[in-house]
Tab-separated table of C-alpha atoms in Angstrom:
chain	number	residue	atom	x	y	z
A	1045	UNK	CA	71.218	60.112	180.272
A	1046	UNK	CA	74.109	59.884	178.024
A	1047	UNK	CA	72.335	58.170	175.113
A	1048	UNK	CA	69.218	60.570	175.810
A	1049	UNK	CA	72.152	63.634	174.886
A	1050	UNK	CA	73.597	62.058	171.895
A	1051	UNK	CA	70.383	61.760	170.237
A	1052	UNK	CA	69.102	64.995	171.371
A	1053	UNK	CA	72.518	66.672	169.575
A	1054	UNK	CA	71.981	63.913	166.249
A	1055	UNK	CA	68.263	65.678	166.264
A	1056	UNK	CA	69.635	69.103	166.383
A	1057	UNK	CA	72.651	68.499	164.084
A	1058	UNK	CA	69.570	66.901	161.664
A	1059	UNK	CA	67.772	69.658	162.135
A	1060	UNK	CA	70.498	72.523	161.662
A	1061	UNK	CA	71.285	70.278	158.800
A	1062	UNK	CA	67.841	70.480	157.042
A	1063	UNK	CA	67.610	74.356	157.626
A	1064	UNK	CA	71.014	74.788	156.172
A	1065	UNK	CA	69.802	73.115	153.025
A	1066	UNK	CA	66.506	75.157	152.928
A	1067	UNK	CA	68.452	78.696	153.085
A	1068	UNK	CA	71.160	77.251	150.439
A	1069	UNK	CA	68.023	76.487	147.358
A	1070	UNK	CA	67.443	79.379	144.928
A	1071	UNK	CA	63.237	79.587	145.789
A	1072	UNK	CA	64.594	80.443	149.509
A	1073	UNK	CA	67.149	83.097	148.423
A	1074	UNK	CA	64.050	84.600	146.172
A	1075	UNK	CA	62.089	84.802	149.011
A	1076	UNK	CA	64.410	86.259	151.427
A	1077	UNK	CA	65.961	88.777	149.180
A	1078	UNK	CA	62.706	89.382	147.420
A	1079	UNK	CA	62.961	93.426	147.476
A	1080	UNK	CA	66.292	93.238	145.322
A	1081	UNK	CA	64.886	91.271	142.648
A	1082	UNK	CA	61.844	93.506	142.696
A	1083	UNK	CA	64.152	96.409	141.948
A	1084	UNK	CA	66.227	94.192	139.358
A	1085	UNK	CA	63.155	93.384	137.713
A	1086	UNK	CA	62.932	95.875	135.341
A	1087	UNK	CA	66.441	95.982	134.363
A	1088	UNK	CA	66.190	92.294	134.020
A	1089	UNK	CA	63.261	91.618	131.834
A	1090	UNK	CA	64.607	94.656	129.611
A	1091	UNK	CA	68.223	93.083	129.059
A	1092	UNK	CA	66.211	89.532	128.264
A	1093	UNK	CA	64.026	91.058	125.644
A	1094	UNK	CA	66.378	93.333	123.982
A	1095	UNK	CA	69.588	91.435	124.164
A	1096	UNK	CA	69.408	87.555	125.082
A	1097	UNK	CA	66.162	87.059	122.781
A	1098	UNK	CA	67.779	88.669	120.089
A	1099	UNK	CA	71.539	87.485	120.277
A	1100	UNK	CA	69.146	83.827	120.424
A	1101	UNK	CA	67.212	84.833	117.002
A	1102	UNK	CA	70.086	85.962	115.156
A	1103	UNK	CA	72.219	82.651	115.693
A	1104	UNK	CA	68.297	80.593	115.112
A	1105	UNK	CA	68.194	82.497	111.097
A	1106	UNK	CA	71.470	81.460	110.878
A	1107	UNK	CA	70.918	78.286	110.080
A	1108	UNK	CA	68.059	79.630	107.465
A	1109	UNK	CA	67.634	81.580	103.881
A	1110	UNK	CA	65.594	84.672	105.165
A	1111	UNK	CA	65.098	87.878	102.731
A	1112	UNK	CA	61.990	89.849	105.174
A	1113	UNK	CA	59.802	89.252	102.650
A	1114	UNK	CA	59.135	85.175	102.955
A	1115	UNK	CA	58.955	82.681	106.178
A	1116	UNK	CA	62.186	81.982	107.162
A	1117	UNK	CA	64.034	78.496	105.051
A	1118	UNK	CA	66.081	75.688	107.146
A	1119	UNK	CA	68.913	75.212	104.916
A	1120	UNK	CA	71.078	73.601	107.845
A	1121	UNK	CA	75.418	74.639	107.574
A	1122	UNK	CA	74.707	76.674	104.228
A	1123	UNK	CA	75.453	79.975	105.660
A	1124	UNK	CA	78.321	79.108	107.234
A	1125	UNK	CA	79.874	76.715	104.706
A	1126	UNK	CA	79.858	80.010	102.280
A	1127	UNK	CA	80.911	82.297	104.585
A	1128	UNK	CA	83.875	80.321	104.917
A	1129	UNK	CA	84.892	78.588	101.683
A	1130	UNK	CA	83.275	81.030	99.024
A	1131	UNK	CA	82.587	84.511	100.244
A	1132	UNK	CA	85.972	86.013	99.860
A	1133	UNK	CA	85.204	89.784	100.991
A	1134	UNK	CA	84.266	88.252	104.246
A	1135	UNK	CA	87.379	86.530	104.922
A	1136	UNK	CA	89.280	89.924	103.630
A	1137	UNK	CA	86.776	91.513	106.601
A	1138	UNK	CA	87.498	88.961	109.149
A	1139	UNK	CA	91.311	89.426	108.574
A	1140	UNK	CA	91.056	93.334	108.867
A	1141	UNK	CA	89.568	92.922	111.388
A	1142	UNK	CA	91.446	90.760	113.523
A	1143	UNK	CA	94.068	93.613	112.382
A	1144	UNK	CA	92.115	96.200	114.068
A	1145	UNK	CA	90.830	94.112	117.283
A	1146	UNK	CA	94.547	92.914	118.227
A	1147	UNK	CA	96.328	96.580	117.374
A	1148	UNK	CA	93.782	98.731	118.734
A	1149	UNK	CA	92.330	96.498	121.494
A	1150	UNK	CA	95.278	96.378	123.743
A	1151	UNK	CA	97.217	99.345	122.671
A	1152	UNK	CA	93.813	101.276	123.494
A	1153	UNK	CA	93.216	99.416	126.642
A	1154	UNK	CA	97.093	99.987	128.478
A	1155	UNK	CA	97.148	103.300	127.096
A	1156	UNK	CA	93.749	103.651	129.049
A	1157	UNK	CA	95.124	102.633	132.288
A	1158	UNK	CA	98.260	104.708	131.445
A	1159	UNK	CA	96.814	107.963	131.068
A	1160	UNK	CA	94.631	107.201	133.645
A	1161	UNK	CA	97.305	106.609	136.299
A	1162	UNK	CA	99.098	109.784	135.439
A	1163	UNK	CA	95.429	112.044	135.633
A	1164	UNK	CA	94.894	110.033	139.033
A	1165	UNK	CA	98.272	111.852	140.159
A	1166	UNK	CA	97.037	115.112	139.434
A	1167	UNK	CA	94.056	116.645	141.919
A	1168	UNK	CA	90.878	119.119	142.256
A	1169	UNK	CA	90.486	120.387	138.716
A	1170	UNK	CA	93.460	119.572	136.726
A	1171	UNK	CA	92.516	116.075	136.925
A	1172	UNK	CA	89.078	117.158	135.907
A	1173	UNK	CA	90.099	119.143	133.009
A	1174	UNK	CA	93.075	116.333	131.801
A	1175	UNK	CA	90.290	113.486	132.283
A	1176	UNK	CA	87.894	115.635	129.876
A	1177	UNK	CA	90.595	116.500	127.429
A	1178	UNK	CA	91.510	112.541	126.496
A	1179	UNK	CA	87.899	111.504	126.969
A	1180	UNK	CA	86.483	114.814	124.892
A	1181	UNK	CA	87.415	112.657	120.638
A	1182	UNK	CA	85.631	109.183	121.899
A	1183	UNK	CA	82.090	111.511	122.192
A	1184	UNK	CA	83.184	114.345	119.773
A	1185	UNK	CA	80.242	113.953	116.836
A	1186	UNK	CA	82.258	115.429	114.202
A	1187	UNK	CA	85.340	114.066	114.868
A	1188	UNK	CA	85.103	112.200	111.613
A	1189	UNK	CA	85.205	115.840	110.036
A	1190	UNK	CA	88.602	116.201	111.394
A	1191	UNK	CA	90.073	113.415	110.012
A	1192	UNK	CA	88.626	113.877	106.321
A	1193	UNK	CA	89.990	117.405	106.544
A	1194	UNK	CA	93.461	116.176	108.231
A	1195	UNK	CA	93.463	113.094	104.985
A	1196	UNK	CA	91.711	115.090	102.298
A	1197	UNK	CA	93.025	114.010	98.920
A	1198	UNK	CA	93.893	117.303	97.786
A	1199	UNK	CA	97.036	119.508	98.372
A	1200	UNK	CA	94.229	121.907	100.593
A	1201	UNK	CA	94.314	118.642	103.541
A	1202	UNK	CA	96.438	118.921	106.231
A	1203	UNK	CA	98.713	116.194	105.685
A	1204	UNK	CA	98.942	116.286	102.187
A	1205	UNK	CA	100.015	120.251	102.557
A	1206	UNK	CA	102.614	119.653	105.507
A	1207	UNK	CA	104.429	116.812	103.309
A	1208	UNK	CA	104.742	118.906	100.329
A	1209	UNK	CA	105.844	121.959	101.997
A	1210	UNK	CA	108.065	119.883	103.759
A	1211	UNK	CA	109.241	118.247	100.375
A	1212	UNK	CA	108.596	114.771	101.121
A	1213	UNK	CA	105.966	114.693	98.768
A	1214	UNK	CA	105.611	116.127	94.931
A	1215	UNK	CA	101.960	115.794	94.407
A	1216	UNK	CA	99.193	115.166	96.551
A	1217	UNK	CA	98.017	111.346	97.493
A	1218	UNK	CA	94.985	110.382	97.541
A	1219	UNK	CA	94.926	108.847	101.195
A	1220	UNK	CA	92.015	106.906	102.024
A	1221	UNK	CA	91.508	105.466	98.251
A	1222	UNK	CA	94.937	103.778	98.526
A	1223	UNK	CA	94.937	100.538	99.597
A	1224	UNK	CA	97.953	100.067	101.172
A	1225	UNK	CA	97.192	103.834	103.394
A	1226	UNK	CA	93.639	102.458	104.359
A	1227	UNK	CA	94.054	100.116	107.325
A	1228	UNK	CA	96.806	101.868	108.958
A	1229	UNK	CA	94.813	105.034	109.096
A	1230	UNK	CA	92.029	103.839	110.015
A	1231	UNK	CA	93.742	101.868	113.451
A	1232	UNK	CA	95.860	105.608	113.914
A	1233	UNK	CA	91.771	107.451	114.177
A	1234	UNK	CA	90.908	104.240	115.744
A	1235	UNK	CA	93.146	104.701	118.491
A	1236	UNK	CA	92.551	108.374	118.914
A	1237	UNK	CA	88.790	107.630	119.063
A	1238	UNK	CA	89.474	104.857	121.854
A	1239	UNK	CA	89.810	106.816	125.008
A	1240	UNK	CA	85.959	106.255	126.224
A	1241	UNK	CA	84.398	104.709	128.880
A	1242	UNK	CA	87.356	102.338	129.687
A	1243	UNK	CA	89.330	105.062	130.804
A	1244	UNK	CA	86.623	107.035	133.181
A	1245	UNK	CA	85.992	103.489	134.768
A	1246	UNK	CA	90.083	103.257	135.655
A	1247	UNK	CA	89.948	106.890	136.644
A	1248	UNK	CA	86.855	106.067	138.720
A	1249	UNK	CA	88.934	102.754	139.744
A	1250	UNK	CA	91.916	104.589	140.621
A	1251	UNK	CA	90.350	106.830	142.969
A	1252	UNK	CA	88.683	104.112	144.986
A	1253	UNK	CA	92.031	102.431	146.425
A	1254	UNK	CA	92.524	102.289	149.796
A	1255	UNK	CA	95.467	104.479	150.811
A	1256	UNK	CA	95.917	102.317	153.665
A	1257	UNK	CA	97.181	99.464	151.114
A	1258	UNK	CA	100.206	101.451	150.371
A	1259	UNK	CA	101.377	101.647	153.174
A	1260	UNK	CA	100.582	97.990	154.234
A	1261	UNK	CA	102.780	97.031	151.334
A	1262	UNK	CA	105.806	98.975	151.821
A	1263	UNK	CA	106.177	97.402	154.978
A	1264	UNK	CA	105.968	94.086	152.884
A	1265	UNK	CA	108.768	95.627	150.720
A	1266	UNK	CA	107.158	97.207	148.208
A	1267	UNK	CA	109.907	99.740	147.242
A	1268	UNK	CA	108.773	101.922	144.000
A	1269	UNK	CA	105.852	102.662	142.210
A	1270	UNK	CA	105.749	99.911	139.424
A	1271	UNK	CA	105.770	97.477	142.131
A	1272	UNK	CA	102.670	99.317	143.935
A	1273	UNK	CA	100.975	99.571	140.299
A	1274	UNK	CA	101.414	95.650	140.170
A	1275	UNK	CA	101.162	94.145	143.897
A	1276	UNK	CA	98.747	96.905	145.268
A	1277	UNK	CA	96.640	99.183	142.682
A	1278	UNK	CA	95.887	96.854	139.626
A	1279	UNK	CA	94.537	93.794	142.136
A	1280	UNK	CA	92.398	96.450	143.930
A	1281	UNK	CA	90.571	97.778	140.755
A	1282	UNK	CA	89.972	94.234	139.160
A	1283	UNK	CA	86.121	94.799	138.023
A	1284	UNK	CA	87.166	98.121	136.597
A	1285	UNK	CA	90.123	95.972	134.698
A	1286	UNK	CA	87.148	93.934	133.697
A	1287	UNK	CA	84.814	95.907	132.504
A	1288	UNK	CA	87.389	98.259	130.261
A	1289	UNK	CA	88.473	94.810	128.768
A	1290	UNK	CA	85.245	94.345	127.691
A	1291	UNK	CA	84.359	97.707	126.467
A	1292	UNK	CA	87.610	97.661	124.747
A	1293	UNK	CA	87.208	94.158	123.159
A	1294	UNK	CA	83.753	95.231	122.289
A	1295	UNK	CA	84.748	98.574	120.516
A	1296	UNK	CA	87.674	96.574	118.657
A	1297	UNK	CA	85.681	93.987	117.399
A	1298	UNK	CA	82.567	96.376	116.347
A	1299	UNK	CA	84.553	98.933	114.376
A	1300	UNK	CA	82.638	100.317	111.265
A	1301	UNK	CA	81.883	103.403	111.938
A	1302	UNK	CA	85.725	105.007	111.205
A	1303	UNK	CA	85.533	102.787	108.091
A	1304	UNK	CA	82.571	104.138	106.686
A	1305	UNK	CA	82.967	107.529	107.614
A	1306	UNK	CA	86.652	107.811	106.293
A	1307	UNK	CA	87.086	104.941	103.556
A	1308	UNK	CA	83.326	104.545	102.516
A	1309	UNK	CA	81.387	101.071	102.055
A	1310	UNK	CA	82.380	99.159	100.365
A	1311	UNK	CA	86.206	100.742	100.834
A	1312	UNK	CA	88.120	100.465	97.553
A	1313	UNK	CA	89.610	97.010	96.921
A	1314	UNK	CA	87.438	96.146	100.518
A	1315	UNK	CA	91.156	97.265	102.261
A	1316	UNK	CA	88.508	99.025	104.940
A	1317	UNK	CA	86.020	96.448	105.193
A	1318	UNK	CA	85.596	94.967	108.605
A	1319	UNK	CA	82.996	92.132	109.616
A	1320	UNK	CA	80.710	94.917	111.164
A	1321	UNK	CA	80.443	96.466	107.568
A	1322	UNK	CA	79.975	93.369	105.987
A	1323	UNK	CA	77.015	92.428	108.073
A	1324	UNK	CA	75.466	96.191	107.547
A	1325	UNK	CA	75.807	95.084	103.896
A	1326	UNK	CA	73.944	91.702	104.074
A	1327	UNK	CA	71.397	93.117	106.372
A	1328	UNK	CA	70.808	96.791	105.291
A	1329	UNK	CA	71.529	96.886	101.983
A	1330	UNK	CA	70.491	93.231	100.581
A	1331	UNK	CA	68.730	92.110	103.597
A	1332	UNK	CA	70.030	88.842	103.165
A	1333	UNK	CA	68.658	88.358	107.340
A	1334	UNK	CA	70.248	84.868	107.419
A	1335	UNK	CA	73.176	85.463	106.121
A	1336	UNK	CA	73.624	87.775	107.985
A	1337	UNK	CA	72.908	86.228	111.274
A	1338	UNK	CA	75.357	84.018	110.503
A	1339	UNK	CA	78.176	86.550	110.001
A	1340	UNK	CA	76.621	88.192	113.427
A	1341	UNK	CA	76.770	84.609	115.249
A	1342	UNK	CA	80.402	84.832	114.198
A	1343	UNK	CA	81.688	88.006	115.581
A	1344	UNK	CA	79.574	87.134	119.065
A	1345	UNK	CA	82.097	84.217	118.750
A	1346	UNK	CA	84.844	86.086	118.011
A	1347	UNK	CA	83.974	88.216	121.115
A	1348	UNK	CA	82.740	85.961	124.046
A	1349	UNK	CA	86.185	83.913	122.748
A	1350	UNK	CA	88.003	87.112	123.609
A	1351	UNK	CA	86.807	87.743	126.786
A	1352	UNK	CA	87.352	84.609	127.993
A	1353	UNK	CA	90.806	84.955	127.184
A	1354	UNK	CA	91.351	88.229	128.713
A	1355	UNK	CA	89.400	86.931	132.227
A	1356	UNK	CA	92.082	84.405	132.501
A	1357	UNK	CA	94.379	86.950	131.936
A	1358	UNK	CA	93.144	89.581	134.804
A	1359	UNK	CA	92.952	86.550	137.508
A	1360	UNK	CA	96.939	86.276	137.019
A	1361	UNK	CA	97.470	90.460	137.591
A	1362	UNK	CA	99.453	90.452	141.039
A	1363	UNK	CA	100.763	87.130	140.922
């Protein structure tokens, strides 16, 4: 009787055994959760097409001489091996900006969760007016316009006209055709600009902490706020940590826009030109397609690189 139980329980254990390694393969998980793939479908197939198949092109005609006009040329490391030992303008791009990604990517990013914190104190519509205040420049279209007018060369722009009346200044200066003026207005518009969808994700963040934590820690010995911000609010909002770092590492990385706008392309002496603008150079203007895929395959270096970094980062907040 005893020996009949022990192999009755090794069958069921077997058996058990054998289901549990059914449930745990991926065509059983399909099956089973069918209706949420169904619905990610779409989403899916459109982020394949649009951004893996292309992000796997680009870094394919990087390894080729392609103009648009003729088949596409294998010509191996050429690409790269002049992007980094002969084409000068691209290393004076990669250096700006590296400038520009490690100035304005975490200045932009803590003053994000800064302002944030102190609009999450507020409530009803003062928040809502405070949160649409610092989020209005990163969507306002002709914010560029107020800029030019604020650096206009003349003695009529704004800056120009305070300094003079002020009598720091005896003739107007030509702002944004000065080299040495160039970079460090462009990171000052840069950072005004940066208050997007970073900051409505820690507002949105913010709100979503359970109260209950609070008080759960100050009976741990939590005693002021910078040790709630640290031990209790920053571990709770972790994806929304997450996903401003990447918006912010994107938006540092990708900066051409304030360049072009405010220094032109090419900028003089190239003191504006970032990688972004170089590639819109190669691709737009000369379409050079492989060479430009190469500087592309760079910067999606530069930026998966980044983000690594910062996840390792995040995983130590409330240590």
């Amino acid at each position: 009787m005893a020996e009949n139980g022990t192999v009755s329980e090794v069958k069921v254990s077997q058996e058990a055994l054998d289901i549990a390694k059914k449930q745990a393969t991926l065509s059983y998980r399909i099956k089973r959760n069918k209706a949420c793939y169904f619905m990610l479908a779409p989403y899916f197939i459109m982020f394949f097409f649009f951004t893996v198949v292309p992000v796997l092109m680009s870094v394919a005609f990087s390894f080729t001489y392609y103009n648009m006009l003729e088949w596409p040329e294998f010509i191996g490391w050429k690409n790269y091996i002049k992007l980094f030992l002969e084409d000068d303008i691209f290393m004076k791009a990669l250096k700006n900006t590296l400038i520009l990604a490690v100035v304005t990517g975490p200045v932009s990013y803590f003053l994000c969760l800064l302002f944030a914190w102190i609009i999450n104190e507020f409530k009803g519509w003062l928040r809502a007016f405070l949160t649409l205040i610092f989020y209005a420049p990163s969507i306002c279209g002709n914010a560029y316009i107020v800029w030019t007018l604020i650096l206009s060369g003349d003695r009529y722009g704004y800056l120009n006209g305070f300094l003079m009346d002020w009598g720091i200044l005896d003739e107007a200066i030509v702002w944004m055709k000065t080299e040495q003026y160039v970079l460090p207005f462009l990171i000052v518009v840069q950072l005004w600009l940066s208050l997007g969808t970073g900051f409505l994700a820690f507002i949105a963040g913010l709100q979503t902490v359970d109260k209950s934590l609070y008080e759960a820690a100050a009976l741990d010995g939590v005693k002021n706020r910078w040790q709630e911000l640290w031990y209790v609010t920053l571990p709770a909002m972790k994806p929304q940590l997450m996903f401003g770092a990447v918006m912010q590492i994107t938006q540092a990385f990708a900066i051409a826009d304030v360049s072009i706008q405010l220094a032109g392309n090419p900028s003089v002496n190239y003191a504006g030109t970032t990688v972004v603008t170089h590639l819109l150079d190669y691709g737009t203007v000369r379409f050079e397609m492989g060479y430009a895929s190469a500087i592309a395959t760079v910067l999606f270096l530069l930026m998966v690189g980044s983000n690594l970094l910062i996840q390792r980062l995040l995983r130590r907040v409330g240590e």
